[in-house]
Amino acid sequence: MSENTKSLILPITGMTCANCVATVERSLKKENGVESANVNLSSERATVEIDSSKVHLGDIIQRIERAGYGVATGEADLMVKRLSDDNDARRLEKSLQSMDGILTVQVNITTEHVLVKYIPTMLSQADIRRMISSAGFEAIELGGNAEDAEAVARQHEIDQQRHLLQVGLLFTVPLFLLSMSLDLGLFPWLNMETPWIKWLMLVLATPVQFYVGWQYYVGGYKALRNGSANMDVLVAMGSSVAYFYSLPVTLGLLPGHVYFETAAVIITLIRLGKFLEARAKGRTSEAIKKLMGLKPKTAHIMRGVEEIEIPADEVKVGDIVLVRPGEKYPVDGIIVEGHSSADESMITGESLPVEKGPGAFVIGATLNKLGFIKFEAVKVGKETALAQIIRLVEEAQGSKAPIQKLANQISAIFVPAVIAVGLVTFLIWYFVIPLPAGSDVTVFTRALINAVAVLVIACPCAMGLATPTAVMVGTGKGAEMGILFKTSEALERAGKISMVVFDKTGTITRGEPSVTNIEALLPSINQDEILTLAASVEKGSEHPLGEAIVAEANKRELPLVSPQSFMAEVGSGVEAEINGRKVVVGNLRMMENRNIPAGLVLDSVNKYQSEGKTAMLVAVDGVLAGIIAVADTIKDGSLEAITRLKQMGLKVAMITGDNQQTAAAIGRQVSIDRILAEVLPGDKGAEIKKLQQEGWITTMIGDGINDAPALAQSDVGIAIGTGTDVAIASAPIVLISGDLRGVPRAIDLSRKTLGTIKQNLFWAFVYNIILIPAAAAGLLNPMLAAGAMAFSSVFVVTNSLRLKGQKFQ
């Protein structure tokens, strides 16, 4: 990827089926400078990689519009203060036009207004206001809060669909009832030969054909102009054949029945299906909308000694932000004053509150529960954890899963194949199959109606929506649980895992030692006294084991004193004078060097070591007084996560640089199947490769930085505990909270999403495989065929939405 490569995410309007996706992609790839283009039918977005030295945003939009589609845009109407003359206006205009995503800028010096047209998926009104501020001006938003311009554009499309559906129903329902009453003879004084009946039907059908159905003509024309054929072509052809055949019959130029109601019902039913589909598709992105809605609108910050309220988007790095109990943190930052607990479940998926104090990191959009907090803003705007999560989920939803390739290949030839089947159907029914005696239709009419049924039963939409709708719901559900899938490929592949490999330190274990056992060896001294003496000595040490002892003493609120005559012996231990008593803390070698007998505790030391613990001996005035065992303890949830994985039929391995004895002790505590010990960090990738050569499909679980080679080598890497740096983790799946119970949930979510995709594809293919031949065989009325086509897409979308309510491991 060159330094000029840019990624554009564009909201596309006017797409109706998988062929539209192929048309937009093909058109974009023809543009010189476009390196890749992926279009998602469900999210209606195009992700385009471009070489910015060869092609610009305006060229891309023109290419999309020439293909017959549009790009949703937003408008920001802002009043700008401190515009003094034309030079200021030109300078501001130049600054705004330099931003990626800005289409047009109009600066009116007289009214001090700036009207900006922009792409809402590339920047927000807050970004525009920040640019105006950095140029030395002050922007005041007009008309209330900034709205989601893309959502407005999508809602406009749905409203347009609703309007057209209402008009269609207004004319089609009476037309259909009139036609049925004539066919069933409900009104003996009325029949098809009544002079004005056919003209009335023509009057009712025409608005449906050319107003409600006009979009299909336009869409079909643009598709054919671009060398492809989509659903619009099938609908336009099917309804037009019925309508235009009925015209000469109405004019008395041909004998027979009119099929105006067939044409109108086809268009109206498909319009109903498209309206329901659009509404259902909107629900697939609810998770993203919820995430976007988490951020508070305002923030309280300090300006000198004064507290002021500003829009949250205008908080800058370094600002001191004030958050009261019950309020949300507006941006990411580090606490400088106050103690509280934070509900981070909306970001991490973990329900337990997290204690917060000075030096602790707070995540924007999470809830401050108890105390009054002052914190320094360190990440704002697009750098916050929430913004990164939203961007990663949107990128995953815009990517294509491997399983989608088959549907795309079939969709590319689907419509031409259906037209060919429709033509063959007409020819067979016209030239080959004789008309039954006493039939009230002509050979031509029968052949025509069966061909129309073939055209309108075929549904490329269901195939196009099968994968992206499930991916959108799956990735959104994952984000709600604190699981980020960076690509739809990762979402698909995680369900095929057969072996899960965990790093030990910081993954299964906490990554920091702590005191696990205190054993008093003299009747004159108790556990707290041993810990007090040992911790007082270790106050002068920087060794991790010593820090663990001091931390335990502080936790128990024991009174420590400053050591006198402190001395450390590398690799053995430390000694010092505490309140006139000589205290030695160290290993067996340390005791031997001080001629302190320790033979009686060898069994205890060996027992602790077999449990993966380090035994620290404590001697007072030359007599062994106690043992303190220190270990890197198991994380909460590790055993539960590994048990769930094994219940799911997966093998579990652990990889570590520790010696075999320590590794085996940890492995026993969490029921690991296979232990890979004494592995250097640089060799972890090679160990994963060996497992793959044995036939295992692997996932490596690590911290995302030290384990980068192993994460990259595994079939699907999962980074945990990355906290707010979710974007830089070197794995396609990220567990934000670091809780290992997210691993079985991620795999289970992947399995269920993949299962939903397979159900959708099965339905889409089987529907067409069964019903197209049925229509060709004359077993389906065109109106029934149109209804089936309309609801096939609705079925696929609603089946994907079932994922939202499912429980995961």
PDB file of C-alpha atoms in Angstrom, residues 42 107 196 382 423 473 596 688 702:
ATOM      1  CA  SER A  42     -27.023  -4.508   3.526  1.00  0.00           C
ATOM      2  CA  VAL A 107     -19.027  31.290   2.529  1.00  0.00           C
ATOM      3  CA  TRP A 196     -66.085   1.093 -19.898  1.00  0.00           C
ATOM      4  CA  LYS A 382     -11.788   9.994  16.275  1.00  0.00           C
ATOM      5  CA  LEU A 423     -37.913 -16.583 -23.330  1.00  0.00           C
ATOM      6  CA  VAL A 473     -26.070  -8.318  12.881  1.00  0.00           C
ATOM      7  CA  ILE A 596      20.075 -20.688  58.809  1.00  0.00           C
ATOM      8  CA  ILE A 688       1.649 -22.377  16.159  1.00  0.00           C
ATOM      9  CA  GLY A 702      -2.565 -13.095  23.393  1.00  0.00           C
TER      10      GLY A 702
END
